Short mmCIF file of C-alpha atoms in Angstrom, two decimals:
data_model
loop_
_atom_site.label_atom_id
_atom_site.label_comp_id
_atom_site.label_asym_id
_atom_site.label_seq_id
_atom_site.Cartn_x
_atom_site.Cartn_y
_atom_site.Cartn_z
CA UNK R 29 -7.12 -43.60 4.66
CA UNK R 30 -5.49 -40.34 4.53
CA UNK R 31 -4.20 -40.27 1.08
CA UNK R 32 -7.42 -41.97 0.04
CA UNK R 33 -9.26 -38.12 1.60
CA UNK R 34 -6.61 -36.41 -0.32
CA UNK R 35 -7.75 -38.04 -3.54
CA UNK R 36 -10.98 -38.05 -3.13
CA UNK R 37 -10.83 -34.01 -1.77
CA UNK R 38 -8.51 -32.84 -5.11
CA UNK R 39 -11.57 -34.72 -6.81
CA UNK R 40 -13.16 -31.40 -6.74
CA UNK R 41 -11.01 -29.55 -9.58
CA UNK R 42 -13.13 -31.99 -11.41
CA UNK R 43 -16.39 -30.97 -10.59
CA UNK R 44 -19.25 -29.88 -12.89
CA UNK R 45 -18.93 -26.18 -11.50
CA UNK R 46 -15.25 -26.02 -12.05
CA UNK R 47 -15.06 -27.35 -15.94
CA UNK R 48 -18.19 -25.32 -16.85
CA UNK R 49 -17.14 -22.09 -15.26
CA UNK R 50 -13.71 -22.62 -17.05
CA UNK R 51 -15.26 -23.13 -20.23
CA UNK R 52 -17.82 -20.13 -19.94
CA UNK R 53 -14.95 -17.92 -18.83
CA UNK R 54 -13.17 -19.43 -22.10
CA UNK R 55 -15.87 -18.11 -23.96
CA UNK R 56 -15.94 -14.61 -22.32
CA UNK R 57 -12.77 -14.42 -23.23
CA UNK R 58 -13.21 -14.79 -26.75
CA UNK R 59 -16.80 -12.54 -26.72
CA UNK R 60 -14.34 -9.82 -24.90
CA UNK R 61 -11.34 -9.17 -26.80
CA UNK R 62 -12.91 -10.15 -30.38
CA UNK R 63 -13.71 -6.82 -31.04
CA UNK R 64 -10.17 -5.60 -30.89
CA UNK R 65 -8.53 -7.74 -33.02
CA UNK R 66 -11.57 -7.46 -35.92
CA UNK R 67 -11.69 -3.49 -35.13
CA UNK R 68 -9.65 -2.71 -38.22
CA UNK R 69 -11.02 -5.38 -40.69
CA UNK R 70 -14.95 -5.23 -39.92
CA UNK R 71 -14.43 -1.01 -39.67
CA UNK R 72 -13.09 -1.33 -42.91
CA UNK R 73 -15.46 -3.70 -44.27
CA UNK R 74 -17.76 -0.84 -43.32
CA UNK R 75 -16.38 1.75 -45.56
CA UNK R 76 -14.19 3.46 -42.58
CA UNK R 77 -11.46 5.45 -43.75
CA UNK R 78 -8.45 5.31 -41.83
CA UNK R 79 -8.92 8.31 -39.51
CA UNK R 80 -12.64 7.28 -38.80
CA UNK R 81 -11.41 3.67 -38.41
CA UNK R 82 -9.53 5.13 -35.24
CA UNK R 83 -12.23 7.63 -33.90
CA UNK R 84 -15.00 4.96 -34.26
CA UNK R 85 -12.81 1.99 -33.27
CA UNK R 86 -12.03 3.75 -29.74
CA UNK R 87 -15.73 4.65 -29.34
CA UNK R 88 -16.84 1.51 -30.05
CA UNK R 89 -14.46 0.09 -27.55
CA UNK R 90 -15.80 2.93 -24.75
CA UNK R 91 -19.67 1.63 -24.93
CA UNK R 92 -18.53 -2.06 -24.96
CA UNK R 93 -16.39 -1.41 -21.27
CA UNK R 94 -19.42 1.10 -20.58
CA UNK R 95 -21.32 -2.05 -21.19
CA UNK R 96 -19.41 -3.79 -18.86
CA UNK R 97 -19.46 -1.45 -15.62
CA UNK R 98 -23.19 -1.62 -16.02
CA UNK R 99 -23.23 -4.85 -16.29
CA UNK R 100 -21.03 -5.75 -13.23
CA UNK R 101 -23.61 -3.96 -10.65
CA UNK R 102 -26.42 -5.67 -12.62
CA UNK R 103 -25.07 -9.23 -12.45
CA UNK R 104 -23.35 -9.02 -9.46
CA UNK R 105 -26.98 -7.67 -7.44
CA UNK R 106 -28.58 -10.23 -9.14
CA UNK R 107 -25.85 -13.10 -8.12
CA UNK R 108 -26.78 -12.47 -4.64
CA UNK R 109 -30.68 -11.76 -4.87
CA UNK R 110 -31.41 -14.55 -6.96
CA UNK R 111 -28.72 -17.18 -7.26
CA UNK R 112 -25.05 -17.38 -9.01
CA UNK R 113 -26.72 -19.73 -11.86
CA UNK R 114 -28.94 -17.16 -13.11
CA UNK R 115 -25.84 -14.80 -13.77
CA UNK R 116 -24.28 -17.84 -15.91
CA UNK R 117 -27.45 -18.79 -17.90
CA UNK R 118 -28.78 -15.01 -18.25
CA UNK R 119 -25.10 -13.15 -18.88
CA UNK R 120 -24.45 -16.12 -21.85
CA UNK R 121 -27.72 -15.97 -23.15
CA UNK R 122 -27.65 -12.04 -23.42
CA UNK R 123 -23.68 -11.78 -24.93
CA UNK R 124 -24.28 -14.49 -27.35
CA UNK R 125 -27.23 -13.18 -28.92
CA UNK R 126 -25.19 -9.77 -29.59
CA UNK R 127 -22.66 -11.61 -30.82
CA UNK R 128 -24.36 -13.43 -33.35
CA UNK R 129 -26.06 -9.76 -34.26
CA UNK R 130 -22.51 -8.47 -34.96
CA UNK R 131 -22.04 -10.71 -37.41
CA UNK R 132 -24.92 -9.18 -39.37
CA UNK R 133 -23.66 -5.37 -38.98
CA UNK R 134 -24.17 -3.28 -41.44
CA UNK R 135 -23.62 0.09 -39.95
CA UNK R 136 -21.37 1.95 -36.73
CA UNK R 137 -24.78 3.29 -34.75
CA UNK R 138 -25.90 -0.65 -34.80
CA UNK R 139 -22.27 -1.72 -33.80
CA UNK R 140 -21.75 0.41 -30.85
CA UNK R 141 -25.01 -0.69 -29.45
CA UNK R 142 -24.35 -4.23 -29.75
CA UNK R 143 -20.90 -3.83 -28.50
CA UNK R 144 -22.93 -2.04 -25.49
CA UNK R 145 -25.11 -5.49 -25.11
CA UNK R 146 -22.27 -7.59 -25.38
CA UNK R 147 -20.49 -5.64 -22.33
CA UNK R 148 -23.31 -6.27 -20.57
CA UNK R 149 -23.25 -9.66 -20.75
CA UNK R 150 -19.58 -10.62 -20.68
CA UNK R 151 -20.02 -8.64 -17.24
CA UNK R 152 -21.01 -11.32 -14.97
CA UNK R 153 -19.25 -14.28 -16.63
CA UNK R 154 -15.86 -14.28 -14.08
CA UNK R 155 -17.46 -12.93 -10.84
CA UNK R 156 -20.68 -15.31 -11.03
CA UNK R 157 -18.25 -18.39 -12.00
CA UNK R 158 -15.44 -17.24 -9.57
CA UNK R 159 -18.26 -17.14 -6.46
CA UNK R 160 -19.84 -20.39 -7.41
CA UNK R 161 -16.23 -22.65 -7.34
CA UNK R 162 -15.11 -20.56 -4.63
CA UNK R 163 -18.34 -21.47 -2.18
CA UNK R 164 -18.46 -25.26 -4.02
CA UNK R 165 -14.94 -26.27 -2.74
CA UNK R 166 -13.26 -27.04 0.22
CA UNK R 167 -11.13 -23.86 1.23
CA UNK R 168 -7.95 -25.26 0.92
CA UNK R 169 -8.57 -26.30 -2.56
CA UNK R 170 -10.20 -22.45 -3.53
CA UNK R 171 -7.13 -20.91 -5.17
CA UNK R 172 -6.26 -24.27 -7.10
CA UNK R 173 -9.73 -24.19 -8.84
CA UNK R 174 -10.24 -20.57 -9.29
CA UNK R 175 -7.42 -20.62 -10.91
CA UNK R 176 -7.69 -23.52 -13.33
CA UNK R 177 -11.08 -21.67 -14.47
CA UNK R 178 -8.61 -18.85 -15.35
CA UNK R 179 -5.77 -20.99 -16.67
CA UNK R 180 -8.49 -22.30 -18.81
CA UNK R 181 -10.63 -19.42 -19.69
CA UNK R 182 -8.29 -17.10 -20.87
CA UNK R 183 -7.11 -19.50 -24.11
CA UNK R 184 -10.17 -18.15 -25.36
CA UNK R 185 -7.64 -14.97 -26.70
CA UNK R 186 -5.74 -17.36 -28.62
CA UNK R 187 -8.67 -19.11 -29.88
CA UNK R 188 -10.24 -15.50 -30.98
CA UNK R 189 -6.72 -14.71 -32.79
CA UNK R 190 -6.67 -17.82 -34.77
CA UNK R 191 -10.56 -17.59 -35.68
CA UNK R 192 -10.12 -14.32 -36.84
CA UNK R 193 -6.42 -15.08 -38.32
CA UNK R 194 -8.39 -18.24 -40.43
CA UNK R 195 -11.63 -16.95 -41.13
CA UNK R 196 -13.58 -13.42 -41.93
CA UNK R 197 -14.32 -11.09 -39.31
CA UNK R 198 -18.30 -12.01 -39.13
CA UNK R 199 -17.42 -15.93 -38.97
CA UNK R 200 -15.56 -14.87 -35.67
CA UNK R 201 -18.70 -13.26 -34.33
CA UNK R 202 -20.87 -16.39 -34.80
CA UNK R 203 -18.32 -18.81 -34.19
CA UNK R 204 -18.76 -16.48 -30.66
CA UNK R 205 -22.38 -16.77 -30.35
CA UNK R 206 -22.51 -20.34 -31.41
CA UNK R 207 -20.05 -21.51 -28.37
CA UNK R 208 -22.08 -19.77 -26.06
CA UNK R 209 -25.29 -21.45 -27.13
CA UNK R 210 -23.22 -24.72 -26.40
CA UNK R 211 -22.10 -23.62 -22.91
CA UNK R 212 -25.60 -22.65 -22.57
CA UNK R 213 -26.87 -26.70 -22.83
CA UNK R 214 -23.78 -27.60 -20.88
CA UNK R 215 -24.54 -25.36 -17.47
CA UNK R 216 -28.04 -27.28 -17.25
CA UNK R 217 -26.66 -30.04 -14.95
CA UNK R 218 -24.94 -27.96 -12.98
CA UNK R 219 -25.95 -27.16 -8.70
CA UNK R 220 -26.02 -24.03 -7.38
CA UNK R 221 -23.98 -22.93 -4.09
CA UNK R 222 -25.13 -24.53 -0.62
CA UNK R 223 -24.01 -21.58 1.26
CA UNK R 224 -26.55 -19.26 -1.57
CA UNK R 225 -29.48 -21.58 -0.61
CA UNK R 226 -28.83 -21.31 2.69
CA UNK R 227 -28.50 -17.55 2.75
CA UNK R 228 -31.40 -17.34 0.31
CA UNK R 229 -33.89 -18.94 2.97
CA UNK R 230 -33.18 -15.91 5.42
CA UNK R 231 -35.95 -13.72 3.83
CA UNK R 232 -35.14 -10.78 6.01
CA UNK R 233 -31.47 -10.04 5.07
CA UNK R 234 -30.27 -7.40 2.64
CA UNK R 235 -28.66 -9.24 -0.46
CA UNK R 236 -27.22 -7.90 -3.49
CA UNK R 237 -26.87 -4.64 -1.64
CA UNK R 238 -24.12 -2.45 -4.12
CA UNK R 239 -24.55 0.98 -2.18
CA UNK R 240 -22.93 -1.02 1.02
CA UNK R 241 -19.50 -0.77 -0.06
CA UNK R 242 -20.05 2.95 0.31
CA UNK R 243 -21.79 3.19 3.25
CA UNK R 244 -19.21 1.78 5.60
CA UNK R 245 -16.37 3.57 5.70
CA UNK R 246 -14.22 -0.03 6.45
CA UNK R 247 -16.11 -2.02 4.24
CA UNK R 248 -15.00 1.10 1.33
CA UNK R 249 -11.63 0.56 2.05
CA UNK R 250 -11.51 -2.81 1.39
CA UNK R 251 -13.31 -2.70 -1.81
CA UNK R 252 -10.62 -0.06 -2.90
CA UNK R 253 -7.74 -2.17 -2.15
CA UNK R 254 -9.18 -5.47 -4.09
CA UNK R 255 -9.68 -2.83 -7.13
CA UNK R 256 -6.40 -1.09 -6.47
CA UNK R 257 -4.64 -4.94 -6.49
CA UNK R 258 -6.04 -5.66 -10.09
CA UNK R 259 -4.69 -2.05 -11.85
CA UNK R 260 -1.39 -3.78 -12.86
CA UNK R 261 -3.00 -6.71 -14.92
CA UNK R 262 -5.03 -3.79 -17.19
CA UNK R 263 -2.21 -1.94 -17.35
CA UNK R 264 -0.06 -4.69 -18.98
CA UNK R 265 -2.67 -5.09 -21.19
CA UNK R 266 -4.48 -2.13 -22.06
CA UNK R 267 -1.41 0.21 -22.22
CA UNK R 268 1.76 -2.13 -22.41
CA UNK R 269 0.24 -4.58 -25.09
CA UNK R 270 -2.54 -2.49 -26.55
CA UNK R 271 0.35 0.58 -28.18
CA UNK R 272 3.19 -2.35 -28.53
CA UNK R 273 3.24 -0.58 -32.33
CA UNK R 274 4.06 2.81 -30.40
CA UNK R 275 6.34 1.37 -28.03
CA UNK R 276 7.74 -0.70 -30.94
CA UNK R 277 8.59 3.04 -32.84
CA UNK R 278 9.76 4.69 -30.02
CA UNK R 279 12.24 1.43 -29.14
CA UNK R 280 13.39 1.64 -33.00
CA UNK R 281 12.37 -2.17 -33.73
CA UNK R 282 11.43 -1.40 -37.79
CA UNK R 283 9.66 -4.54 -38.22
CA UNK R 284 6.18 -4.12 -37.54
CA UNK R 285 4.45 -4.87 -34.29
CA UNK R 286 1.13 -6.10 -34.35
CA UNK R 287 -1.17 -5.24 -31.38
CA UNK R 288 -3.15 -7.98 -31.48
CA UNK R 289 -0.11 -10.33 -31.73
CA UNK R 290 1.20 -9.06 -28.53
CA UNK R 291 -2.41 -9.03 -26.51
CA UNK R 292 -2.71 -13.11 -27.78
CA UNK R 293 1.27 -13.69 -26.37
CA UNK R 294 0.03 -11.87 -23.00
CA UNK R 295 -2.92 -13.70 -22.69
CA UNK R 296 -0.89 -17.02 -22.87
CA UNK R 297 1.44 -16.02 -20.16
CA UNK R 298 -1.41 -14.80 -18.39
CA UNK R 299 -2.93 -18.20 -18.63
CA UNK R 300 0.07 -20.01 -17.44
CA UNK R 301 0.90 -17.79 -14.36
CA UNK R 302 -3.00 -18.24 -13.50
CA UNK R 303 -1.91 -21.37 -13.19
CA UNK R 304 0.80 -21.12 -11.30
CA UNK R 305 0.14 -18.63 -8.93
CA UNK R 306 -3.02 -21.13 -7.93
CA UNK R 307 -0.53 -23.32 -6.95
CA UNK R 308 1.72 -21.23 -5.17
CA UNK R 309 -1.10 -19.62 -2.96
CA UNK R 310 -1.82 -23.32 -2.30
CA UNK R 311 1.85 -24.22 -0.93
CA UNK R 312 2.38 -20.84 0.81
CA UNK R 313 -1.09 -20.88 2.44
CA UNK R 314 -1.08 -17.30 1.15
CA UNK R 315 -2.94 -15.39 -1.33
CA UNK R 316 -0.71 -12.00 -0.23
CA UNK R 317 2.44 -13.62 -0.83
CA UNK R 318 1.59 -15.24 -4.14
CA UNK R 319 -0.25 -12.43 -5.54
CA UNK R 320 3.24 -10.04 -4.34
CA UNK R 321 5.62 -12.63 -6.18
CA UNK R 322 3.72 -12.21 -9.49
CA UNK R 323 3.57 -8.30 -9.10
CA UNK R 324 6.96 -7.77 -8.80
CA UNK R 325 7.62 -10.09 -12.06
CA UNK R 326 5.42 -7.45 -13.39
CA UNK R 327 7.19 -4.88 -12.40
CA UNK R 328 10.46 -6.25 -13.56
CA UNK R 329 9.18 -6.91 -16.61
CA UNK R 330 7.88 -3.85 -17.19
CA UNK R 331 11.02 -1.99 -16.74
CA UNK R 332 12.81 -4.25 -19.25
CA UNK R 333 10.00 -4.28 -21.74
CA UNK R 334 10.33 0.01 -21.81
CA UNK R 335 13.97 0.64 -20.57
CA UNK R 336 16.05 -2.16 -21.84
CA UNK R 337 16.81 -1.22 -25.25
CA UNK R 338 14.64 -3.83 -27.33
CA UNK R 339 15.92 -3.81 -31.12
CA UNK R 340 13.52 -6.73 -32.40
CA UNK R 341 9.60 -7.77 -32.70
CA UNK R 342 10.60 -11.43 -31.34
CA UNK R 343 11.80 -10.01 -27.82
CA UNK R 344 9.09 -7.82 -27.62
CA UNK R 345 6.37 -10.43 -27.66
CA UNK R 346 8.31 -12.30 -25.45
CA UNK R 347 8.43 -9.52 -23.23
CA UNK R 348 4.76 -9.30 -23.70
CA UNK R 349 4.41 -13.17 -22.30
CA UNK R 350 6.63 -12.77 -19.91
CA UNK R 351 3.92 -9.56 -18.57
CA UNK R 352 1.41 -12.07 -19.02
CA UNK R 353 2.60 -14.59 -16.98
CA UNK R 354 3.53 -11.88 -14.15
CA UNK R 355 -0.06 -10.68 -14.09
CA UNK R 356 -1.30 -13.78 -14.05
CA UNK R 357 -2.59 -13.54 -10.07
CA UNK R 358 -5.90 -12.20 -12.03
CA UNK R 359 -7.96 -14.98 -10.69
CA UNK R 360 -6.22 -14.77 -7.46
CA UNK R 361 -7.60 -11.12 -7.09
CA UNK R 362 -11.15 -11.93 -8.16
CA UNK R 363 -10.62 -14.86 -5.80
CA UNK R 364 -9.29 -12.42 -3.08
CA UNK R 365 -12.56 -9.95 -3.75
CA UNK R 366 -14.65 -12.60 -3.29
CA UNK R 367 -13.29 -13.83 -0.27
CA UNK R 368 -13.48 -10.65 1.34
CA UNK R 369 -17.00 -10.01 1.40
CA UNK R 370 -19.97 -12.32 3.00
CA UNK R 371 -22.49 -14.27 1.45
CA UNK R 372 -25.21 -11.77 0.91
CA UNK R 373 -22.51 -9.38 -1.10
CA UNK R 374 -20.05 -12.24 -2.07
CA UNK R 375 -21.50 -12.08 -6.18
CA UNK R 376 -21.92 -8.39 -6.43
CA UNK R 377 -17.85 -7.86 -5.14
CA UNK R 378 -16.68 -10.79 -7.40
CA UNK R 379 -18.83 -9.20 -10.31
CA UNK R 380 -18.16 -5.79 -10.04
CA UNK R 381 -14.61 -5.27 -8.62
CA UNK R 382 -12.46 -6.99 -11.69
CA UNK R 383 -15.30 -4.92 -14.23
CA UNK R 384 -14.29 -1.61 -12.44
CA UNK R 385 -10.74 -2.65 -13.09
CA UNK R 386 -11.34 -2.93 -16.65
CA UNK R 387 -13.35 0.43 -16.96
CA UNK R 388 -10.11 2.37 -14.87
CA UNK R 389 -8.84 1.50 -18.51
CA UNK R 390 -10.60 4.46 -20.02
CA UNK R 391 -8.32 6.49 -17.24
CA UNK R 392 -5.48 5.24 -18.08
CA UNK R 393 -5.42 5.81 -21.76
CA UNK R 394 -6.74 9.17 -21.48
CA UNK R 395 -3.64 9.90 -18.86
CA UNK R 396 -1.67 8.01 -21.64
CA UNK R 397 -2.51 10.69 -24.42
CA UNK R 398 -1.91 13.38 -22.11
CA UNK R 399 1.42 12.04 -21.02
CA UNK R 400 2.60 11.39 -24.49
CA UNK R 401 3.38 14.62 -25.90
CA UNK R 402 5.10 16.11 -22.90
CA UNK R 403 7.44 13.33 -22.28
CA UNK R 404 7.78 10.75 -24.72
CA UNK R 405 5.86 7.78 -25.34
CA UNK R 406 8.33 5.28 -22.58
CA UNK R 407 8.35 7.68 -20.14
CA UNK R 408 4.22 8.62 -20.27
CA UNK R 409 4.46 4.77 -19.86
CA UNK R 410 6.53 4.42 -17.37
CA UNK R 411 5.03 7.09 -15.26
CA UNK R 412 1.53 5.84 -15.64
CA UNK R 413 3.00 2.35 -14.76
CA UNK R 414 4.45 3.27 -11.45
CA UNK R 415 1.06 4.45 -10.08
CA UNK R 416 -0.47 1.72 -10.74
CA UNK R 417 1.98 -0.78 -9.69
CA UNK R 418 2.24 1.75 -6.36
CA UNK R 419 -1.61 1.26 -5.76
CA UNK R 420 -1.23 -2.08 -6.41
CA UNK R 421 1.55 -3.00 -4.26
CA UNK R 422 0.10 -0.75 -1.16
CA UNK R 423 -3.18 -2.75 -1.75
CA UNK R 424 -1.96 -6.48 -1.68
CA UNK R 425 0.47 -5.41 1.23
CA UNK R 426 -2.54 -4.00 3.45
CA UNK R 427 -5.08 -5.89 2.83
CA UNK R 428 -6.10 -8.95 4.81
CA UNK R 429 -5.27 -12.57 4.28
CA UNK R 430 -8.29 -14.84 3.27
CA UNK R 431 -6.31 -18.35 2.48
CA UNK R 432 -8.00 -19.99 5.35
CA UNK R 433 -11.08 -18.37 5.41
CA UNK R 434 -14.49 -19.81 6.19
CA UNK R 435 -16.64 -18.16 3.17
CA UNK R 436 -19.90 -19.14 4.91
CA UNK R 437 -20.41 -15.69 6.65
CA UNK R 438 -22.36 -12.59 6.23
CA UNK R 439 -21.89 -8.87 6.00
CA UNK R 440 -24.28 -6.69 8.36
CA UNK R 441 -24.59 -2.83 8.19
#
């Protein structure tokens, strides 16, 4: 009888929710990071020289992660106020048109607002999905399936390599916008959250309420730590991956590095250790410990990656999986946000917490560039590297443990 209840309970990874969240975050995925690997090809396609190719490029790049801090509050206010399936059917439905728009560019003004629409969307994807499996199955099964959406959603980097690797730069963008009109027929048969409906019904509580995280001093501090736990993962990739070519010069590899190479060999490992550190959270009853494992991989790898004395391209993108799969606790800390936070709050946390992660990015270049010329491009790294992995270590070691918690809760003033 027991084993029978075990089946029938790990049944759940196989719910509608689960597969069509993973597939949706697949797709976000692709929507997300497309625009960095076709920067240089569609820019050029443009008539960008190489100097405007770079100033555009990194604007570009600024309104689409504008796009997305925007877009976190929006979706994640909405999640609450009117239900975690409107966030998946209106955030696809807005990133796929723009997608399918940016395969019709014809000019950088047009691009950069597109890019700005796309953010937008691709903003509630992950928190929307992440709250809906998390309150669909049974708590001892949360990490497992938040983590196979992960495992399975972030492939979509590989698939936006290849697309753009077999086909032009404007096939990528509809092949984009097509998959999210299929993911759009897909989410039709799928429930919303029990614990949502139930919440919904009490007409007199405040839901979707962003300015709460600031208005309690307690309730602030634990929003900063589930941010502060996530600054590793956007360091691997926006600094560590994202200037392997620099990192590549400064090491004295002469074969060439390519960016996007390195981003698509992170995102597997990521994948993988999404996987993995599901798993782990689900044999150590722990979120803390698992999530502390994978950092310090990260941080191990990170040393190696800048301080070992790498002489080829092949060991650095296999440093760069090896970063993947050590920040690969990134559902585990949108799973950890969401678990944090009651009901009424649960979709605006999930949505907006990993989405201010993402925007810190714009920090940590700029701190980057400012590094760079005063101490040398592994160094700048470095030091940028050991805040982050201080904040983020600090954070996962303070903050409370939420393996065993019952989600159906609320948050009052």
């Amino acid at each position: 009888m027991e084993t029978y209840q075990n089946k029938k309970s790990w049944q759940h990874l196989f719910s509608a929710a689960v597969v069509v969240a993973a597939l949706g975050y697949f797709v976000d995925i692709y929507d997300l990071l497309l625009f960095g690997i076709v920067r240089i090809p569609s820019l050029t396609d443009l008539g960008l020289n190489e100097a405007e190719r770079s100033i555009e490029g990194a604007s570009i790049l600024n309104w689409q992660m504008g796009g997305l801090l925007i877009g976190g509050i929006l979706w994640g206010v909405l999640g609450d106020k009117k239900g975690r399936l409107s966030v998946l059917f209106g955030s696809i439905i807005t990133y796929s048109i723009a997608n399918f728009a940016c395969g019709f560019v014809q000019d950088v003004p047009v691009y950069k607002a597109l890019r700005f629409i796309a953010g937008i969307g691709l903003a509630g994807e992950l928190g929307a999905g992440i709250t809906l499996v998390s309150e669909s199955l049974p708590k001892k099964l949360r990490a497992i399936g938040t983590s196979v959406v992960a495992g399975v959603g972030l492939l979509g980097a590989v698939a936006a390599y290849f697309t753009v690797e077999l086909f032009s730069w404007r096939y990528a963008y509809f092949t984009g916008g097509g998959l999210g009109v299929l993911l759009l027929l897909l989410r039709i048969g799928v429930f919303e959250s029990g614990m949502f409906k139930e919440m919904a019904e009490k007409s007199e509580l405040r839901k979707g309420d962003f300015l709460s995280f600031f208005t309690n001093s307690s309730r602030l501090k634990l929003y900063a730590k589930c941010i502060g736990i996530g600054l590793p993962t956007w360091y691997v990739i926006g600094i560590l991956a994202t200037f392997s070519n620099e990192f590549a010069k400064a090491l004295g590899i002469t074969e060439t590095v390519k960016p996007g190479l390195a981003v698509m060999w992170c995102y597997i490992g990521l994948a993988a250790g999404d996987l993995l550190s599901g798993v782990m959270s689900y044999y150590l009853s722990s979120r803390k410990k698992a999530v502390t494992i994978m950092m310090l991989l990260t941080f191990i790898g990170a040393l190696i990656y800048l301080y070992a004395g790498i002489q080829s391209a092949k060991l650095l993108y296999l440093m760069c999986l090896w970063l993947g799969f050590g920040i690969g606790y990134w559902a585990m800390f949108v799973t950890i946000g969401a678990e944090q936070f009651g009901t009424n709050v649960r979709a605006t946390a999930a949505t907006t917490i990993p989405n201010m992660v993402r925007g810190t990015v714009v920090l940590m270049t700029t701190l980057y560039a400012y590094l760079k010329p005063l101490v040398f491009e592994l160094h700048a790294a470095a030091l940028l590297g050991l805040i982050c992995f201080a904040l983020g270590f600090y954070c996962i070691l303070t903050i409370p443990e939420t393996s065993d918690r019952d989600l159906d809760f609320i948050e009052g003033d």
